[in-house]
């Protein structure tokens, strides 16, 4: 399978460490545009591996500062295992076993191929990645009883420690940095509408909560690095009858209100993507 998608992420203020929303200065216009290229390959009947490579463009105006940069984002390598037998999508519940969901177990390695604060950059508006390796473990449960569907995703990630000797282009006294453990939970529900051609259009709404614990600097706790972001999203996806082609658009929205996040920017993300399965 190959996939191509684009993202437009628009920034609108941030939450401070207490969860209070703070707007950006008047006249600010902060945006990142991304082109994502993906490839997935089935290794065996239950195993699939994939890679996703983003390319990012930053275009920002903030407090009289204009900045425009571009570069690779962080690359992600994935592997998924399907821990179920047969198709779990059904039209009618006839026995208790019909309620069994599809369960996927995944692992992902994020490679710091993007530009991070620890590279030769002028400010935070220039970065396209976080600068550290991260290993994620995922559990995804899905259940479809046509025309309705629901899913639950949980991801736990752990960053690898790294040496740092410069920040935003300035050399500093070397230290060891490790970001905190990361957790993501997403719950979603949707409805599938069948066209006369048996192609489908699926409407989905989702709620996500992302949390990252405080990191460490030279083994000492760094409370300023702890963060959280809650968001809601809506997706519309078109799929051909044989699912060879999928076209979808997603709008992810973070509330510009208190207590929807901590130490995190408030953003809207508009995504559009196309994927094709080669059989």
Coordinates of N, CA and C in Angstrom, one line a residue, residues 47-235:
X47 N 1.0 -10.0 9.8 CA 2.0 -9.0 10.1 C 2.1 -8.0 8.9
X48 N 2.2 -6.7 9.3 CA 2.4 -5.7 8.3 C 3.4 -4.7 8.9
X49 N 4.3 -4.2 8.0 CA 5.3 -3.2 8.3 C 5.0 -1.9 7.4
X50 N 5.4 -0.8 8.0 CA 5.2 0.4 7.2 C 6.2 1.5 7.6
X51 N 6.3 2.5 6.7 CA 7.2 3.6 7.0 C 6.5 4.9 6.6
X52 N 6.7 6.0 7.3 CA 6.1 7.3 7.0 C 7.1 8.3 7.1
X53 N 7.3 9.1 6.0 CA 8.3 10.2 5.9 C 7.6 11.5 5.7
X54 N 7.6 12.4 6.6 CA 7.0 13.8 6.4 C 8.0 14.8 5.9
X55 N 7.6 15.7 5.1 CA 8.4 16.9 4.8 C 7.6 18.1 5.2
X56 N 8.2 19.1 5.9 CA 7.5 20.2 6.5 C 7.9 21.5 6.0
X57 N 7.0 22.4 5.9 CA 7.2 23.8 5.6 C 6.7 24.7 6.7
X58 N 7.5 25.5 7.3 CA 7.1 26.4 8.4 C 7.0 27.8 7.8
X59 N 5.8 28.5 8.1 CA 5.6 29.8 7.7 C 5.0 30.6 8.9
X60 N 5.8 31.5 9.5 CA 5.4 32.1 10.7 C 5.6 33.6 10.8
X61 N 4.7 34.3 11.4 CA 4.8 35.7 11.8 C 4.4 35.8 13.3
X62 N 5.4 36.3 14.1 CA 5.1 36.4 15.5 C 5.9 37.5 16.1
X63 N 5.2 38.5 16.7 CA 5.8 39.6 17.4 C 6.8 40.3 16.5
X64 N 6.5 40.5 15.3 CA 7.4 41.3 14.4 C 8.4 40.4 13.7
X65 N 8.5 39.1 14.0 CA 9.5 38.2 13.5 C 8.8 37.4 12.4
X66 N 9.4 37.4 11.2 CA 9.0 36.6 10.0 C 10.0 35.5 9.8
X67 N 9.5 34.2 9.7 CA 10.3 33.1 9.5 C 9.7 32.1 8.5
X68 N 10.5 31.6 7.7 CA 10.0 30.6 6.7 C 11.1 29.6 6.4
X69 N 10.9 28.3 6.8 CA 11.9 27.3 6.7 C 11.2 26.0 6.2
X70 N 12.0 25.0 5.8 CA 11.5 23.8 5.4 C 12.5 22.7 5.6
X71 N 12.0 21.4 5.7 CA 12.9 20.3 5.9 C 12.2 19.0 6.2
X72 N 12.9 17.9 6.3 CA 12.3 16.7 6.7 C 11.8 16.7 8.1
X73 N 10.7 16.0 8.3 CA 10.2 15.8 9.7 C 10.8 14.5 10.2
X74 N 10.3 14.1 11.4 CA 10.8 12.8 12.0 C 10.1 11.6 11.3
X75 N 10.9 10.7 10.9 CA 10.5 9.5 10.2 C 10.0 8.4 11.2
X76 N 8.9 7.7 10.8 CA 8.4 6.7 11.7 C 8.3 5.3 11.0
X77 N 8.9 4.3 11.7 CA 8.8 2.9 11.2 C 7.8 2.1 12.1
X78 N 6.9 1.4 11.5 CA 5.9 0.7 12.2 C 5.8 -0.8 11.9
X79 N 5.3 -1.6 12.8 CA 5.0 -3.0 12.6 C 3.7 -3.3 13.3
X80 N 2.8 -4.0 12.7 CA 1.5 -4.3 13.3 C 1.2 -5.8 13.2
X81 N 0.6 -6.3 14.3 CA 0.2 -7.7 14.3 C -1.3 -7.8 14.5
X82 N -2.0 -8.6 13.7 CA -3.4 -8.7 13.8 C -3.8 -9.9 14.7
X83 N -4.2 -9.6 16.0 CA -4.4 -10.7 17.0 C -5.9 -11.1 16.9
X84 N -6.4 -11.5 15.8 CA -7.7 -12.0 15.7 C -7.8 -13.0 14.5
X85 N -8.8 -13.8 14.5 CA -9.1 -14.8 13.4 C -10.3 -14.3 12.6
X86 N -10.1 -14.2 11.3 CA -11.3 -13.9 10.4 C -11.8 -12.5 10.6
X87 N -12.8 -12.2 9.8 CA -13.4 -10.8 9.8 C -14.3 -10.6 11.0
X88 N -14.1 -9.5 11.7 CA -14.9 -9.2 12.8 C -16.1 -8.2 12.5
X89 N -16.1 -7.7 11.3 CA -17.2 -6.8 10.9 C -18.5 -7.6 10.6
X90 N -19.6 -7.2 11.3 CA -20.8 -8.0 11.1 C -22.0 -7.1 10.9
X91 N -23.1 -7.6 10.4 CA -24.3 -6.9 10.2 C -25.3 -7.0 11.4
X92 N -25.2 -8.2 12.1 CA -26.2 -8.4 13.1 C -25.5 -9.3 14.2
X93 N -25.8 -9.0 15.4 CA -25.3 -9.8 16.5 C -26.2 -11.0 16.8
X94 N -25.7 -12.2 16.5 CA -26.5 -13.4 16.7 C -26.1 -14.2 17.9
X95 N -24.8 -14.1 18.3 CA -24.3 -14.7 19.5 C -23.3 -13.9 20.2
X96 N -22.9 -14.2 21.4 CA -21.9 -13.4 22.1 C -20.6 -13.2 21.4
X97 N -20.2 -14.3 20.7 CA -18.9 -14.3 20.0 C -18.9 -13.2 18.9
X98 N -20.1 -12.8 18.5 CA -20.1 -11.8 17.4 C -19.6 -10.4 17.9
X99 N -19.6 -10.2 19.2 CA -19.2 -9.0 19.8 C -17.6 -8.8 19.9
X100 N -16.9 -9.9 19.6 CA -15.5 -9.9 19.7 C -14.9 -8.9 18.8
X101 N -14.0 -7.9 19.3 CA -13.5 -6.9 18.4 C -12.2 -7.4 17.7
X102 N -11.8 -6.6 16.7 CA -10.5 -6.8 16.0 C -9.5 -6.1 16.9
X103 N -8.4 -6.8 17.2 CA -7.4 -6.3 18.1 C -6.0 -6.3 17.3
X104 N -5.4 -5.1 17.3 CA -4.1 -5.0 16.6 C -3.1 -4.6 17.6
X105 N -1.9 -5.2 17.6 CA -0.8 -4.9 18.4 C 0.3 -4.3 17.6
X106 N 0.8 -3.1 18.0 CA 1.8 -2.4 17.2 C 3.0 -1.9 17.9
X107 N 4.1 -1.7 17.2 CA 5.3 -1.1 17.7 C 5.8 -0.1 16.6
X108 N 6.3 1.0 17.1 CA 6.8 2.1 16.2 C 8.1 2.7 16.7
X109 N 9.0 3.0 15.8 CA 10.2 3.7 16.2 C 10.3 5.0 15.4
X110 N 10.4 6.1 16.2 CA 10.5 7.4 15.6 C 11.9 7.8 15.5
X111 N 12.4 8.1 14.3 CA 13.8 8.5 14.0 C 13.9 10.0 13.9
X112 N 14.8 10.6 14.6 CA 14.9 12.1 14.6 C 15.6 12.6 13.3
X113 N 14.9 12.4 12.2 CA 15.4 12.9 10.9 C 15.0 14.4 10.7
X114 N 14.2 15.0 11.5 CA 13.8 16.4 11.4 C 14.8 17.3 12.0
X115 N 14.5 18.6 11.8 CA 15.3 19.6 12.4 C 14.8 19.9 13.8
X116 N 15.7 19.8 14.8 CA 15.2 20.0 16.2 C 15.9 21.2 16.9
X117 N 15.5 21.5 18.1 CA 16.1 22.6 18.8 C 17.6 22.4 19.0
X118 N 18.1 21.2 18.9 CA 19.5 20.9 19.2 C 20.4 20.9 17.9
X119 N 19.8 21.4 16.8 CA 20.5 21.6 15.6 C 20.8 23.1 15.4
X120 N 21.4 23.5 14.2 CA 21.8 24.8 14.0 C 20.5 25.6 13.4
X121 N 19.6 26.0 14.3 CA 18.4 26.8 14.0 C 18.4 28.0 14.8
X122 N 17.6 29.0 14.3 CA 17.6 30.3 15.0 C 16.6 30.4 16.1
X123 N 15.4 29.7 15.9 CA 14.4 29.8 17.0 C 13.4 28.6 16.8
X124 N 12.4 28.5 17.7 CA 11.5 27.4 17.7 C 10.7 27.3 16.5
X125 N 10.5 28.4 15.7 CA 9.7 28.4 14.5 C 10.4 27.6 13.4
X126 N 11.7 27.3 13.5 CA 12.4 26.6 12.4 C 12.3 25.1 12.5
X127 N 11.9 24.6 13.7 CA 12.1 23.1 13.9 C 11.0 22.3 13.2
X128 N 11.3 21.1 12.8 CA 10.4 20.2 12.1 C 10.4 18.8 12.8
X129 N 11.2 18.6 13.9 CA 11.2 17.4 14.6 C 11.6 17.6 16.1
X130 N 11.7 16.6 16.9 CA 11.9 16.7 18.3 C 13.4 16.4 18.7
X131 N 14.1 15.7 17.8 CA 15.5 15.5 18.1 C 15.8 14.3 18.9
X132 N 14.9 13.4 19.2 CA 15.2 12.2 20.0 C 14.5 11.0 19.4
X133 N 15.1 9.8 19.6 CA 14.5 8.6 19.2 C 13.4 8.3 20.2
X134 N 12.3 7.6 19.7 CA 11.2 7.2 20.6 C 10.7 5.9 20.2
X135 N 10.4 5.0 21.1 CA 9.8 3.7 20.9 C 8.4 3.6 21.4
X136 N 7.4 3.3 20.6 CA 6.0 3.2 21.0 C 5.5 1.8 21.0
X137 N 4.6 1.5 21.9 CA 3.9 0.2 21.9 C 2.4 0.6 21.8
X138 N 1.6 0.0 20.9 CA 0.2 0.4 20.7 C -0.7 -0.8 20.8
X139 N -1.9 -0.5 21.2 CA -3.0 -1.5 21.2 C -4.2 -0.8 20.5
X140 N -4.8 -1.4 19.5 CA -5.9 -0.8 18.8 C -7.0 -1.9 18.8
X141 N -8.2 -1.5 19.3 CA -9.4 -2.4 19.3 C -10.5 -1.7 18.4
X142 N -11.0 -2.5 17.5 CA -12.0 -1.9 16.6 C -13.2 -2.9 16.6
X143 N -14.4 -2.4 16.4 CA -15.6 -3.2 16.3 C -16.6 -2.5 15.3
X144 N -17.0 -3.3 14.3 CA -18.0 -2.7 13.4 C -19.2 -3.6 13.4
X145 N -20.4 -3.0 13.7 CA -21.7 -3.7 13.5 C -22.4 -2.7 12.6
X146 N -22.3 -3.1 11.3 CA -22.8 -2.1 10.3 C -24.3 -1.7 10.6
X147 N -24.4 -0.3 10.4 CA -23.5 0.7 9.8 C -22.6 1.4 10.8
X148 N -22.6 0.9 12.1 CA -21.9 1.6 13.2 C -20.5 1.0 13.4
X149 N -19.6 1.8 13.9 CA -18.3 1.3 14.3 C -17.7 2.1 15.5
X150 N -16.8 1.5 16.2 CA -16.2 2.2 17.3 C -14.8 1.6 17.4
X151 N -13.9 2.4 18.0 CA -12.5 2.0 18.2 C -11.9 2.7 19.4
X152 N -10.9 2.0 20.0 CA -10.1 2.5 21.1 C -8.7 2.3 20.8
X153 N -7.9 3.3 20.9 CA -6.4 3.3 20.7 C -5.7 3.7 21.9
X154 N -4.7 2.9 22.3 CA -3.8 3.3 23.4 C -2.3 3.2 23.0
X155 N -1.5 4.2 23.2 CA -0.1 4.2 22.8 C 0.7 4.6 24.0
X156 N 1.8 3.8 24.2 CA 2.7 4.2 25.3 C 4.1 4.3 24.6
X157 N 4.7 5.5 24.8 CA 6.0 5.7 24.2 C 7.1 6.1 25.2
X158 N 8.3 5.7 24.8 CA 9.5 6.0 25.7 C 10.6 6.6 24.8
X159 N 11.1 7.7 25.3 CA 12.2 8.4 24.5 C 13.5 7.8 25.0
X160 N 14.5 7.9 24.1 CA 15.8 7.5 24.4 C 16.7 8.7 24.8
X161 N 17.5 8.6 25.7 CA 18.4 9.7 26.2 C 19.4 10.1 25.1
X162 N 19.7 11.4 25.1 CA 20.7 11.8 24.1 C 21.6 12.9 24.7
X163 N 22.8 13.1 24.1 CA 23.7 14.1 24.5 C 23.4 15.4 23.8
X164 N 23.4 16.6 24.5 CA 23.1 17.9 23.9 C 24.3 18.8 24.1
X165 N 24.8 19.4 23.1 CA 25.8 20.4 23.2 C 25.5 21.8 22.5
X166 N 24.3 21.9 22.0 CA 23.9 23.2 21.4 C 22.4 23.3 21.4
X167 N 21.9 24.5 21.6 CA 20.4 24.7 21.6 C 20.2 26.0 20.7
X168 N 19.4 25.8 19.7 CA 19.0 26.9 18.8 C 20.3 27.6 18.2
X169 N 21.2 26.8 17.8 CA 22.4 27.3 17.1 C 23.5 27.8 18.0
X170 N 23.4 27.7 19.3 CA 24.4 28.2 20.2 C 25.0 27.1 21.0
X171 N 26.3 27.0 21.0 CA 26.9 25.9 21.8 C 26.8 26.2 23.3
X172 N 26.6 25.1 24.0 CA 26.4 25.2 25.5 C 27.2 24.1 26.2
X173 N 27.2 24.2 27.5 CA 27.9 23.1 28.2 C 27.1 21.8 28.0
X174 N 27.8 20.8 27.6 CA 27.1 19.5 27.3 C 26.3 19.0 28.5
X175 N 25.1 18.4 28.2 CA 24.3 17.7 29.2 C 23.6 16.6 28.5
X176 N 23.0 15.7 29.3 CA 22.2 14.6 28.8 C 20.7 14.9 29.0
X177 N 19.9 14.7 28.0 CA 18.5 15.0 28.0 C 17.7 13.8 27.7
X178 N 16.6 13.7 28.4 CA 15.6 12.6 28.1 C 14.2 13.2 28.3
X179 N 13.4 13.1 27.3 CA 12.0 13.5 27.4 C 11.2 12.5 28.2
X180 N 10.1 12.9 28.8 CA 9.3 12.0 29.6 C 8.5 10.9 28.8
X181 N 8.0 9.9 29.5 CA 7.2 8.9 28.8 C 6.0 9.5 28.3
X182 N 5.5 9.0 27.2 CA 4.4 9.6 26.4 C 3.2 8.6 26.3
X183 N 2.0 9.1 26.6 CA 0.8 8.3 26.5 C -0.2 9.0 25.6
X184 N -0.9 8.2 24.7 CA -1.9 8.7 23.9 C -3.1 7.8 23.9
X185 N -4.3 8.3 24.1 CA -5.5 7.5 24.1 C -6.5 8.2 23.2
X186 N -7.1 7.5 22.3 CA -8.1 8.0 21.4 C -9.3 7.1 21.3
X187 N -10.5 7.6 21.5 CA -11.7 6.8 21.4 C -12.6 7.5 20.3
X188 N -13.2 6.6 19.4 CA -13.9 7.2 18.3 C -15.1 6.3 18.0
X189 N -16.0 6.9 17.3 CA -17.3 6.3 16.8 C -17.6 6.8 15.5
X190 N -18.3 5.9 14.7 CA -18.6 6.4 13.3 C -19.8 5.6 12.7
X191 N -20.1 6.1 11.5 CA -21.3 5.6 10.8 C -20.9 5.5 9.3
X192 N -21.2 4.3 8.7 CA -20.9 4.0 7.3 C -22.1 4.0 6.5
X193 N -22.1 4.8 5.4 CA -23.2 4.9 4.4 C -22.7 4.2 3.2
X194 N -23.6 3.2 2.7 CA -23.3 2.5 1.5 C -24.0 3.1 0.3
X195 N -23.1 3.4 -0.7 CA -23.6 3.9 -2.0 C -24.2 2.7 -2.8
X196 N -24.9 3.1 -3.9 CA -25.5 2.0 -4.8 C -24.4 1.1 -5.4
X197 N -23.2 1.7 -5.6 CA -22.1 1.0 -6.2 C -21.4 0.1 -5.1
X198 N -21.9 0.1 -3.9 CA -21.3 -0.6 -2.7 C -20.0 0.1 -2.3
X199 N -19.6 1.2 -2.9 CA -18.6 2.0 -2.3 C -19.2 2.6 -1.0
X200 N -18.3 3.1 -0.1 CA -18.8 3.5 1.2 C -18.3 4.9 1.5
X201 N -19.0 5.6 2.3 CA -18.6 6.9 2.9 C -18.8 6.8 4.4
X202 N -17.7 7.0 5.2 CA -17.8 6.8 6.6 C -17.5 8.1 7.3
X203 N -18.3 8.4 8.3 CA -18.2 9.6 9.1 C -17.8 9.2 10.5
X204 N -16.7 9.8 11.0 CA -16.2 9.5 12.3 C -15.9 10.7 13.2
X205 N -16.2 10.6 14.5 CA -15.8 11.6 15.4 C -14.9 10.9 16.5
X206 N -13.9 11.7 17.0 CA -13.0 11.1 17.9 C -12.5 12.1 19.0
X207 N -12.2 11.6 20.1 CA -11.6 12.4 21.2 C -10.2 11.8 21.6
X208 N -9.2 12.7 21.7 CA -7.9 12.2 22.0 C -7.3 13.0 23.2
X209 N -6.5 12.3 24.0 CA -5.7 12.9 25.0 C -4.3 12.5 24.9
X210 N -3.4 13.4 24.8 CA -2.0 13.2 24.7 C -1.3 13.7 26.0
X211 N -0.5 12.9 26.7 CA 0.2 13.3 27.9 C 1.7 12.9 27.7
X212 N 2.5 13.8 28.2 CA 4.0 13.4 28.3 C 4.5 13.8 29.6
X213 N 5.1 12.9 30.3 CA 5.6 13.1 31.7 C 6.8 14.1 31.6
X214 N 7.2 14.6 32.8 CA 8.4 15.5 32.9 C 9.6 14.7 32.5
X215 N 10.5 15.4 31.7 CA 11.7 14.7 31.3 C 12.8 14.9 32.4
X216 N 14.1 14.6 31.9 CA 15.2 14.7 32.8 C 16.4 15.4 32.1
X217 N 17.1 16.2 32.9 CA 18.4 16.8 32.4 C 19.5 16.4 33.3
X218 N 20.4 15.6 32.8 CA 21.5 15.0 33.6 C 20.9 14.2 34.8
X219 N 19.8 13.5 34.6 CA 19.2 12.7 35.6 C 18.3 13.4 36.6
X220 N 18.2 14.8 36.5 CA 17.4 15.5 37.4 C 16.0 15.9 36.7
X221 N 15.0 15.8 37.5 CA 13.6 16.1 36.9 C 13.5 17.5 36.3
X222 N 12.9 17.6 35.2 CA 12.7 18.9 34.5 C 11.2 19.1 34.4
X223 N 10.5 19.7 35.4 CA 9.1 19.9 35.4 C 8.5 20.7 34.3
X224 N 9.4 21.6 33.7 CA 8.9 22.5 32.6 C 8.6 21.7 31.3
X225 N 9.1 20.4 31.2 CA 8.8 19.7 30.0 C 7.6 18.8 30.0
X226 N 6.9 18.8 31.2 CA 5.6 18.0 31.2 C 4.5 18.7 30.4
X227 N 3.8 17.9 29.7 CA 2.7 18.6 28.8 C 1.6 17.7 28.6
X228 N 0.5 18.3 28.1 CA -0.8 17.6 27.8 C -1.5 18.3 26.8
X229 N -2.3 17.6 25.9 CA -3.1 18.2 24.9 C -4.4 17.3 24.7
X230 N -5.6 17.9 24.8 CA -6.8 17.2 24.5 C -7.3 17.8 23.2
X231 N -7.9 17.0 22.4 CA -8.4 17.5 21.1 C -9.6 16.6 20.6
X232 N -10.4 17.2 19.7 CA -11.5 16.4 19.1 C -11.3 16.5 17.6
X233 N -11.8 15.5 16.9 CA -11.6 15.4 15.4 C -12.8 14.8 14.7
X234 N -13.0 15.2 13.5 CA -14.0 14.7 12.6 C -13.4 14.2 11.3
X235 N -13.8 13.1 10.8 CA -13.2 12.5 9.6 C -14.3 12.0 8.7

